[in-house]
XYZ file of C-alpha atoms in Angstrom:
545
model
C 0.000 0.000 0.000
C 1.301 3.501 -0.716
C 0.714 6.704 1.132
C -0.573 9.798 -1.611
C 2.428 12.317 -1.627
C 1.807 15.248 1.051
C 3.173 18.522 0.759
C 6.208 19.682 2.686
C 6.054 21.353 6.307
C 7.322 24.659 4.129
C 3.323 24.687 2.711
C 5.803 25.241 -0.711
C 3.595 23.301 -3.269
C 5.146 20.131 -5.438
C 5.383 19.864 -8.610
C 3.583 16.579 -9.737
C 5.494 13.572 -10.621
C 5.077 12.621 -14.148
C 4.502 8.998 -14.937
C 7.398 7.446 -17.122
C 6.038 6.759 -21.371
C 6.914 2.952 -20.683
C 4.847 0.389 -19.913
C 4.209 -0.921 -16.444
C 5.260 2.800 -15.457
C 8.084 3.071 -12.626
C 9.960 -0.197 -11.410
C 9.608 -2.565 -13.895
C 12.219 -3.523 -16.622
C 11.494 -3.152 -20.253
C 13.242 -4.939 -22.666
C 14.314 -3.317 -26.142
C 12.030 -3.425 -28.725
C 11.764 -7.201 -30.591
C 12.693 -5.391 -33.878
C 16.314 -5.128 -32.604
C 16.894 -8.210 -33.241
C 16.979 -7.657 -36.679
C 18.987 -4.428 -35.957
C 21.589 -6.348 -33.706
C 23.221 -8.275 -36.009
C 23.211 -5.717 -39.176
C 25.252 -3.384 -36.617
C 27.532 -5.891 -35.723
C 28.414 -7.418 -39.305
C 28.797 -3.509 -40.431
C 31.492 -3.379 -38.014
C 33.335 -6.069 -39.445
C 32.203 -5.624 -43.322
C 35.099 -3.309 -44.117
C 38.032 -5.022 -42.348
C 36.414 -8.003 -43.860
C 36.718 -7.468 -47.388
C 40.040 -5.786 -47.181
C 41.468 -9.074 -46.064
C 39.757 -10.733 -48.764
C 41.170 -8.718 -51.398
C 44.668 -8.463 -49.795
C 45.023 -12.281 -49.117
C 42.962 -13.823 -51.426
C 44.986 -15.663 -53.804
C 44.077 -18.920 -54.613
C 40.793 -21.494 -54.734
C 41.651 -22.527 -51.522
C 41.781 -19.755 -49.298
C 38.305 -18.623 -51.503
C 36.633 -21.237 -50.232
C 38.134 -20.261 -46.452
C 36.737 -16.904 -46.955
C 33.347 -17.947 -48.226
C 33.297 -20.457 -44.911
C 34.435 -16.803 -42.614
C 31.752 -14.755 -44.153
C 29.173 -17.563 -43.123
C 30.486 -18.237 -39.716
C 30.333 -14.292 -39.607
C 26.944 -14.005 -40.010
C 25.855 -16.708 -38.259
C 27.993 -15.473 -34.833
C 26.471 -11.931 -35.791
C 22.839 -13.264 -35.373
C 24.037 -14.989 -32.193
C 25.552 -11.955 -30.713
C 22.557 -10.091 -31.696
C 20.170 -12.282 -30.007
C 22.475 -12.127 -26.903
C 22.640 -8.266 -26.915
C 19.024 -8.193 -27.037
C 18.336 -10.803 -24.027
C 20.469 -8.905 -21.789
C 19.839 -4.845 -22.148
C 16.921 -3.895 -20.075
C 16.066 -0.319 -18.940
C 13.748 0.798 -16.342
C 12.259 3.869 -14.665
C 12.330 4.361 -10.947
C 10.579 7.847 -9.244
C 14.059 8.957 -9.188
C 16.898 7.330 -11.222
C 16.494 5.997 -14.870
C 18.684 2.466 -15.175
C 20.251 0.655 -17.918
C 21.249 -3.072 -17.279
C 23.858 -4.822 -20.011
C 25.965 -7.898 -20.113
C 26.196 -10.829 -19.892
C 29.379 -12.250 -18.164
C 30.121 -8.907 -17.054
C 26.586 -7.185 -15.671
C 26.675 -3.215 -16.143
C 24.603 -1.005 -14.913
C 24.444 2.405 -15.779
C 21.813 5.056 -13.791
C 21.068 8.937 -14.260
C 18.926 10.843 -11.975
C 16.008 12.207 -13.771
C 16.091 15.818 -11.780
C 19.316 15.661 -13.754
C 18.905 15.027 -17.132
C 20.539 18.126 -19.346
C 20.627 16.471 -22.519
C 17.802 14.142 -24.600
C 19.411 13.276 -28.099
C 16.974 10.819 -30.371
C 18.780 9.525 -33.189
C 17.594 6.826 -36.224
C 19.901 5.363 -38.610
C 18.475 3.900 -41.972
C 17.531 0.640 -40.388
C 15.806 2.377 -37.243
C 13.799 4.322 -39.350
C 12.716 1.395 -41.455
C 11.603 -0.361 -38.469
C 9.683 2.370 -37.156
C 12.487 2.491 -33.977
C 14.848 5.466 -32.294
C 17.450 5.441 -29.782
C 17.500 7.721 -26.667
C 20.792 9.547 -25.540
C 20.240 11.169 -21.980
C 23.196 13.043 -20.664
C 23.243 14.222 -16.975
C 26.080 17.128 -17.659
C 28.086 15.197 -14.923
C 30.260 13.587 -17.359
C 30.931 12.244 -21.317
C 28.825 8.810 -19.808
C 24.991 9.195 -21.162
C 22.940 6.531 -21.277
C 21.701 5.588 -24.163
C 17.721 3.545 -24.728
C 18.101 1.906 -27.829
C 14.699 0.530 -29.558
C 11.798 2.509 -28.683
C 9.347 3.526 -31.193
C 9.317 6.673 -32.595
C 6.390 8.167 -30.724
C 8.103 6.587 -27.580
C 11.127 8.533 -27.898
C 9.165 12.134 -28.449
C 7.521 11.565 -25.428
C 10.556 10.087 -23.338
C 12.103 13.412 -24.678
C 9.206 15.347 -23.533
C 9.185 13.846 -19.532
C 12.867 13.857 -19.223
C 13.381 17.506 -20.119
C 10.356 18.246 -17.587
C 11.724 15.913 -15.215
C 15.001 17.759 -15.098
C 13.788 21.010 -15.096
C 11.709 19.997 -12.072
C 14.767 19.408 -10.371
C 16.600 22.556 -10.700
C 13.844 24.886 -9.118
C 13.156 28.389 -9.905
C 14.910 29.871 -12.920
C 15.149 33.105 -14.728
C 13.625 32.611 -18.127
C 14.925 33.677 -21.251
C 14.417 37.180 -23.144
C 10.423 37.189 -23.769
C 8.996 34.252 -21.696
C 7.120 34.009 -18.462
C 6.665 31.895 -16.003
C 3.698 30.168 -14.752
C 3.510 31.049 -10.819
C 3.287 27.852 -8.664
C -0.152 26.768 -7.774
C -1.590 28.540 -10.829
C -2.856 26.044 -13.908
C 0.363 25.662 -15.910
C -1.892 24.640 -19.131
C -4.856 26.091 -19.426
C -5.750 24.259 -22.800
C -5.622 20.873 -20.755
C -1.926 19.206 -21.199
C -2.378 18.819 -16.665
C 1.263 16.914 -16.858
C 3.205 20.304 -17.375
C 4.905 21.245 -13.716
C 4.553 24.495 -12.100
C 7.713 27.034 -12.858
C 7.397 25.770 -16.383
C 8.604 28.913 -18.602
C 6.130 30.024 -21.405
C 5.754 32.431 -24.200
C 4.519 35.584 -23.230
C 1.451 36.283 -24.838
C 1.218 31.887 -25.305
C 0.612 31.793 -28.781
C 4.106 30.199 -30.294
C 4.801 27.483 -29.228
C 8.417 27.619 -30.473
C 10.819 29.794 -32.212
C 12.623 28.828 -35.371
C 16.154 30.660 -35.414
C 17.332 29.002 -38.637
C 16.562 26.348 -41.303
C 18.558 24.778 -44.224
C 19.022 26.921 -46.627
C 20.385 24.645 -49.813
C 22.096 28.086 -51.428
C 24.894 27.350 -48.642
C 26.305 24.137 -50.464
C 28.625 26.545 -52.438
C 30.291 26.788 -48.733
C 30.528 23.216 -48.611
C 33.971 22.493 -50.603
C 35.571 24.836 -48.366
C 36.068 22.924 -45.773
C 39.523 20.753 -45.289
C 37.690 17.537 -43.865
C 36.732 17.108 -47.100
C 39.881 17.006 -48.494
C 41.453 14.650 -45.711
C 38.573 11.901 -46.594
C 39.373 11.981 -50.769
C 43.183 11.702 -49.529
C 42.748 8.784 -47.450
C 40.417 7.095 -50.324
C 43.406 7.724 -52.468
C 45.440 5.855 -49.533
C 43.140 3.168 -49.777
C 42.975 2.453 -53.500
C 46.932 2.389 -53.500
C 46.914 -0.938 -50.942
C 45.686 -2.784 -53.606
C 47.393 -2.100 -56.839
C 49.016 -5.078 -56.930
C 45.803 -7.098 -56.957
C 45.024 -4.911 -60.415
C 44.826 -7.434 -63.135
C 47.318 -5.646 -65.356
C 51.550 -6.095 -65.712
C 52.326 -2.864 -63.691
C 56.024 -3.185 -65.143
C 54.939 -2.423 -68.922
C 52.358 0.029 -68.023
C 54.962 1.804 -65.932
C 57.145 1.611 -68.385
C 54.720 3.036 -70.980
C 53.660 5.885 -68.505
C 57.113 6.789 -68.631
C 57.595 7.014 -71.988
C 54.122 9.150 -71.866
C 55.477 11.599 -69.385
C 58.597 12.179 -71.393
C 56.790 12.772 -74.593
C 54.369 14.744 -72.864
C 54.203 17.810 -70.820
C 54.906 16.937 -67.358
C 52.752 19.790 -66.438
C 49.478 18.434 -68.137
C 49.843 15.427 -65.954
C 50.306 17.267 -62.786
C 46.964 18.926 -63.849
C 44.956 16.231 -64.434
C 46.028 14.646 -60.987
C 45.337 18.668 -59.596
C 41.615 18.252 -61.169
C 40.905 14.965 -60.473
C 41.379 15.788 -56.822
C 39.346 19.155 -57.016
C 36.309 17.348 -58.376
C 36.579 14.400 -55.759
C 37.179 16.999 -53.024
C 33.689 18.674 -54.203
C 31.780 15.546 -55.144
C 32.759 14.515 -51.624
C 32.332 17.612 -49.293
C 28.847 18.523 -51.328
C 27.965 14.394 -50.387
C 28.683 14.664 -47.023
C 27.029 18.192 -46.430
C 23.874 16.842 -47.991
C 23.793 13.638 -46.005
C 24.652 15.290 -42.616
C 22.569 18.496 -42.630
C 19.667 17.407 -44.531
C 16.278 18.942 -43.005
C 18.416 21.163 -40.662
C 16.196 22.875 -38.475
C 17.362 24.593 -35.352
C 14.449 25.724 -32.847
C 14.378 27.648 -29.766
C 11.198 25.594 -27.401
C 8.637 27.309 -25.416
C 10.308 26.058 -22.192
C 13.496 28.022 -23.451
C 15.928 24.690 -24.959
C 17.443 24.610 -27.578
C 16.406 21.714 -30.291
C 18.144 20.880 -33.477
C 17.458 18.291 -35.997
C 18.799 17.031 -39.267
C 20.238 14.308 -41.014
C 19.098 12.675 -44.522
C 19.960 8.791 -44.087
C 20.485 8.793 -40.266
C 18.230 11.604 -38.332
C 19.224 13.623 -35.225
C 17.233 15.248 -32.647
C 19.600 16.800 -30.499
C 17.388 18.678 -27.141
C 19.841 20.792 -25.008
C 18.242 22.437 -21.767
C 18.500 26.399 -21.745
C 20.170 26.436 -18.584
C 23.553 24.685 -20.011
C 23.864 26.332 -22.982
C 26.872 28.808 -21.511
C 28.324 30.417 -24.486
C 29.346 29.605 -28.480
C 32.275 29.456 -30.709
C 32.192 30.515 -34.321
C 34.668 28.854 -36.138
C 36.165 29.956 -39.449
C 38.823 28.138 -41.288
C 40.895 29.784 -43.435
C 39.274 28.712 -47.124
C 35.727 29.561 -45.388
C 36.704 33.051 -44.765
C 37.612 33.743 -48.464
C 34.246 33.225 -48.958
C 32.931 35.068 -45.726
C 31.762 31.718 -44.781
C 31.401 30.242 -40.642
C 30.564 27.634 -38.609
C 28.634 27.592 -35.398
C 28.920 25.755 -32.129
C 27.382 25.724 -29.017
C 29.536 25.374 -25.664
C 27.381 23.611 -22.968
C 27.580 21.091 -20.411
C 25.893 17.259 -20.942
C 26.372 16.806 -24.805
C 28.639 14.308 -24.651
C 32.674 14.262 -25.196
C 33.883 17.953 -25.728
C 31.175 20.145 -23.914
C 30.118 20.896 -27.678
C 26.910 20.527 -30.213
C 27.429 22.138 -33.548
C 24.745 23.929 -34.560
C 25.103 25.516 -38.046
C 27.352 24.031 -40.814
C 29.187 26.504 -43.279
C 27.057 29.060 -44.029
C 27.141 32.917 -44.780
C 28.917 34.671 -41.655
C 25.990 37.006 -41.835
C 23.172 34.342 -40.648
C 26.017 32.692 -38.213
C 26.258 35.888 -36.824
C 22.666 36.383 -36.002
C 21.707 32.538 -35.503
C 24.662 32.791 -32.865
C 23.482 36.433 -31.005
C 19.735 34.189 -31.256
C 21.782 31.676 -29.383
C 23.257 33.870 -26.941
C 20.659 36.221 -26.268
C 22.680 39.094 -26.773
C 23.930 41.196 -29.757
C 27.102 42.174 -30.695
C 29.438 38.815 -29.611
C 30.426 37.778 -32.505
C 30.968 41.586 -34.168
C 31.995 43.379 -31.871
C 35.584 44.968 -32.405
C 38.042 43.156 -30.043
C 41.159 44.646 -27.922
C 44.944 43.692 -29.368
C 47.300 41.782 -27.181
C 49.759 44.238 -28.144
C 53.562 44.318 -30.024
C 55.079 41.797 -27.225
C 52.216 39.464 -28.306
C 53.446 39.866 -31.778
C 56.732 39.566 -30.873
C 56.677 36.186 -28.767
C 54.178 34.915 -31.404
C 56.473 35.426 -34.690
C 59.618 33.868 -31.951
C 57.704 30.880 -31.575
C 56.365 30.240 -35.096
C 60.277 30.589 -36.229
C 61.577 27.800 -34.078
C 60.545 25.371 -36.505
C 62.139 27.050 -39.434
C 64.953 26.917 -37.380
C 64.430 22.848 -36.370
C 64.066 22.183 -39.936
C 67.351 24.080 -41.594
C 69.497 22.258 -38.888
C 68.072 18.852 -40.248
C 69.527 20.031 -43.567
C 72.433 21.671 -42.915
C 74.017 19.051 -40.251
C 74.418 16.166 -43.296
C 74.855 18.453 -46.260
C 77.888 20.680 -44.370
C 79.575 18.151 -41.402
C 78.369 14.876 -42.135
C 80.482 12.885 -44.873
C 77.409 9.882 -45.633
C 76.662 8.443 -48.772
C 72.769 8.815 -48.582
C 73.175 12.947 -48.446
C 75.501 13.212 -51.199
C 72.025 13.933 -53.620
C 71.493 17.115 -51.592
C 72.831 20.369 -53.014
C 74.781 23.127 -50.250
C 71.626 25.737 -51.396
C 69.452 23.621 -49.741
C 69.692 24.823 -46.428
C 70.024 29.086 -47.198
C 66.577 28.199 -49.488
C 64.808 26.383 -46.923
C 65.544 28.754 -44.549
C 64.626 31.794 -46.626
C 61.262 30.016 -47.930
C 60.089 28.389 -44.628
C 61.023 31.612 -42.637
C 58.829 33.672 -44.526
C 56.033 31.030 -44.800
C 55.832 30.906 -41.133
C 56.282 34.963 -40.796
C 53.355 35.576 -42.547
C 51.500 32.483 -40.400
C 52.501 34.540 -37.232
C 51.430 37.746 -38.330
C 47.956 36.521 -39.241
C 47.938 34.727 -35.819
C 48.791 37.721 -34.080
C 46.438 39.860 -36.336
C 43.372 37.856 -35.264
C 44.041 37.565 -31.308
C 41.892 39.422 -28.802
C 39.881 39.630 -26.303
C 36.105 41.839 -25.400
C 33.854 41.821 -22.622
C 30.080 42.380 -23.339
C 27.334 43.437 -20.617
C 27.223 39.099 -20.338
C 30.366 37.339 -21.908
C 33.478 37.068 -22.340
C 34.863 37.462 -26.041
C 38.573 35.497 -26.892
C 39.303 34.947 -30.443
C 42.714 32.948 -31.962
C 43.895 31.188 -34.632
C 45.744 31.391 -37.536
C 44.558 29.053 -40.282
C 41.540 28.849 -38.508
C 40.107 31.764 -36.209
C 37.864 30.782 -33.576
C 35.435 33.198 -31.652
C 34.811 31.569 -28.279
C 31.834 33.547 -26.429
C 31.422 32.737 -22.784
C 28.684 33.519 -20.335
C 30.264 35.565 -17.598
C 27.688 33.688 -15.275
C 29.236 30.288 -16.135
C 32.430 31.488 -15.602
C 33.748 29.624 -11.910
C 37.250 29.976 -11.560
C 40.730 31.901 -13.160
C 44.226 30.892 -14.081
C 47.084 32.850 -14.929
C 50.020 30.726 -16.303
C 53.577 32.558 -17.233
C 56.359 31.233 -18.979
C 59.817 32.174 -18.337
C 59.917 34.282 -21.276
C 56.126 35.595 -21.247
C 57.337 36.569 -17.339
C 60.083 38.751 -19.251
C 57.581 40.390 -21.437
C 55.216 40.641 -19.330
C 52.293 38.683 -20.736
C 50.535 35.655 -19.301
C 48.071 33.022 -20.768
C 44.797 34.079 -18.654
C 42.020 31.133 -18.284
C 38.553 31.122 -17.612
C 37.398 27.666 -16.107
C 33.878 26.846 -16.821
C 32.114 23.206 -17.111
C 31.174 24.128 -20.274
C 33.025 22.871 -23.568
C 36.668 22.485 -23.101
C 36.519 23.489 -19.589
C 38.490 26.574 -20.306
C 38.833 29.302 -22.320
C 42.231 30.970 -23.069
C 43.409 34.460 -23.760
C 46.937 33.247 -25.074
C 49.859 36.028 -24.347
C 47.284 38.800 -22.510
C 49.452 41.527 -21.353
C 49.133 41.608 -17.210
C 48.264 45.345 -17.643
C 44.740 43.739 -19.404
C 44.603 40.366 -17.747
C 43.999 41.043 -14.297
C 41.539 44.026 -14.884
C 39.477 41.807 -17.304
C 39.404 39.217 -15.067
C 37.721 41.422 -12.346
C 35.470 43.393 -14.405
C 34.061 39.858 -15.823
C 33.553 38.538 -12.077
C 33.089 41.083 -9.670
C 34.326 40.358 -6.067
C 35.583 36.716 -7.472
C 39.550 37.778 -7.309
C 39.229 40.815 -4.624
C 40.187 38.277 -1.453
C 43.249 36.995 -3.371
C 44.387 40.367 -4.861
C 44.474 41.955 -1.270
């Protein structure tokens, strides 16, 4: 027999606890979904399917070991199904009135648990094969940690409405919050939903005026694929393709002697510049093909959305979906992010920095796109204008200085590689280099990395707005972190021997949001210590006296 929940001696009034979207409600464990067990063993033969068939085409020889690799591909599947079946047996999740559990293993039991006044984060994500079957999986993060636990096989209308009482769960827990720029709060013992949803808790934050439900600050606009080649991960995937095709060239079915021989013969008859073209274009055109693929298949349906409650929501994907649900309160800052091809084309990226998304303290939010609309997506974002515009301070011609000493150590590094065997070494294998070597490289690389420096130095600085902190570095790619002074906990002030000497010092701001800290590489201590103290009033004043 249970007792009805009473209120507290306080006569505060209690939010009411929201049944769990499960069946059986709290305490009993659910198994996944019987459709995983098709699911199971299509993940786990994926996993193997590359490594797989490059060992069949870099041992395969002979009849023999064909029919040993037909018997491993069998056996594979067959051990796939089994492990599949196992997987399924043993996950179970449940739903107590405070903790949400996830039991795995089978030699080795796990369990995993998150308190639901917790839960940050609610991430819903379907692959190809979830979507087919009608099934989603659940990723709850806590902000404690990089450890979320994720319900795999629910249906689709399960996972909106786990989504939906998790969030309210967790906001539940936290108590009374300040809601963003134009929403109100429901007062406690007032009806939180007048049109009849009776599950939504007291101190819920609405719309004023209650008539959007949500706010849409941006949606896929397909005019920014001409942004897409400019990015270098494109570039690093067509290279390592390239990689991968040259493993197997001797399994070509072709004498690579004559048609080596006859290449030869090509190039010398030929321009050798027409051939360094084609290999030039064929590498643009897979570099676009891919980066345009990828873009497509990754931000497909992008729509970013600001809820009533205040979270931030953002969904996309073409072949796999993601529903990525971040609470408002975690959300302490941004970084825009714009590598050095995207800012030809005045072209940025957009993260979030927050606390519960996983590994990194990071979501990204908007892929390259017009700086304009990252701008404004990211003052949306932060509630504020002026961030990711505003004109920053200099660190200053010591900055500079230290900065272009630095970059030219490995100029140096590099010359003494090549001038240590080409002027005192007598060995056979350096005979082939010629004495201009070193003066060249030294000339070349020194002014390479001269003009690297200068553009480093060119884009450091630092700003303080009525609510963040502003640091921007980078030299190939400049990055714009923005940092709410209110999730700001702790400073650090690190000095080198020879920044003590010029008197500069790296100055950190510790926060549990993204990286845990943001720098302000070689800050004069003229600027550090007063920014510090304007950003945090009465944080440093017992330690400066």
């Amino acid at each position: 027999m249970s007792l009805p929940d009473l209120p507290p001696p306080t006569g505060e009034p209690v939010a009411p606890t929201l049944a769990p979207p499960v069946p059986g409600g709290t305490d009993r464990w659910q198994r996944q979904s019987p459709r995983m067990l098709l699911v199971h063993p299509v993940r786990i033969l994926g996993s193997f399917a590359l490594p797989l068939v490059l060992a069949v085409l870099g041992i395969s020889r002979g009849t023999d070991e064909d029919r040993f690799w037909v018997f491993a591909v069998v056996a594979g599947a067959v051990l796939a199904v089994v492990a599949g079946v196992v997987s399924w047996y043993v996950t179970r999740y449940r739903f107590t009135d405070e903790q949400v559990q996830l039991r795995t293993g089978l030699l080795s039991r796990r369990v995993l648990t998150a308190p639901l006044d917790r839960v940050r984060s609610v991430d819903i994500e379907s692959s190809l094969l979830h979507r087919v079957l009608g099934l989603a999986k659940v990723k709850v993060g806590t902000g404690v940690d990089s450890t979320r636990i994720e319900l795999d096989g629910v249906s689709r209308e399960q996972a909106a409405e786990l989504r939906t009482f998790l969030l309210r769960r967790g906001s539940a827990g936290q108590g009374p919050e300040t809601p963003p720029a134009g929403y109100a709060v429901t007062p406690a013992g007032a009806d939180p939903a007048p049109d009849g949803d009776r599950d939504e808790p007291a101190g819920a934050a609405h719309p004023a005026g209650a008539e959007q439900p949500e706010t849409e600050l941006a949606r896929i606009d397909w005019g920014w694929l001409r942004y897409a080649p400019f990015s270098l991960s494109s570039l690093v995937v067509v290279a390592g393709a390239v990689g991968v095709l040259a493993q197997f060239g001797d399994d070509l079915p072709v004498d690579q002697v004559e048609v080596a021989q006859g290449a030869w013969e090509w190039v010398l008859a030929q321009a050798l510049l027409v051939l360094v073209a084609m290999t030039l274009l064929a590498v643009v055109v897979g570099w676009v093909v891919v980066s345009t693929v990828t873009y497509v298949l990754t931000w497909w349906n992008l729509r970013v959305v600001r809820e009533a409650r205040g979270n931030l929501r953002i969904t996309r994907g073409l072949l796999t979906t993601h529903s990525q649900t971040v609470e408002r309160a975690k959300v302490r800052g941004a970084r825009m992010g714009e590598p050095f091809l995207l800012r030809l084309v005045r072209g940025a990226e957009l993260t979030a920095l927050a606390t519960g998304v996983g590994t990194g303290g990071t979501t990204k939010v908007l892929p390259p796109a017009p700086r304009a609309v990252v701008t404004d997506v990211g003052h949306e974002l932060l509630e504020e204008t002026g961030a990711l515009t505003m004109a920053l301070t200099g660190h200053g011609p010591r900055a500079r200085r230290r900065i272009h000493v630095q970059h030219q150590w490995g100029t140096l590094f590099i010359v003494a590689l090549l001038a240590v065997p080409t002027y005192l070494l007598d060995v056979g294998w350096v005979q082939w280099l010629p004495s201009w070597a070193p003066p060249v490289a030294l000339v070349v690389l020194g002014a390479l990395n001269a003009v690297v420096a200068d553009s480093a130095w060119r884009n450091l600085g630092h700003g303080l707005t009525g609510r963040h902190l502003v640091v921007q570095t980078g030299a190939f790619v400049r990055s714009r972190e923005v940092l709410e002074l209110a999730g700001i906990i702790g400073w650090r002030l690190d000095q080198s021997f020879f920044q003590r000497r010029l008197g500069l010092a790296d100055l950190r701001a510790t926060t549990a949001a993204g990286s845990e800290v943001v720098t302000a590489p070689d800050i004069p201590l003229t600027l550090a210590v007063p920014l510090a103290r304007r950003a945090t009033p009465g944080m440093l004043e017992e330690f400066l006296a």
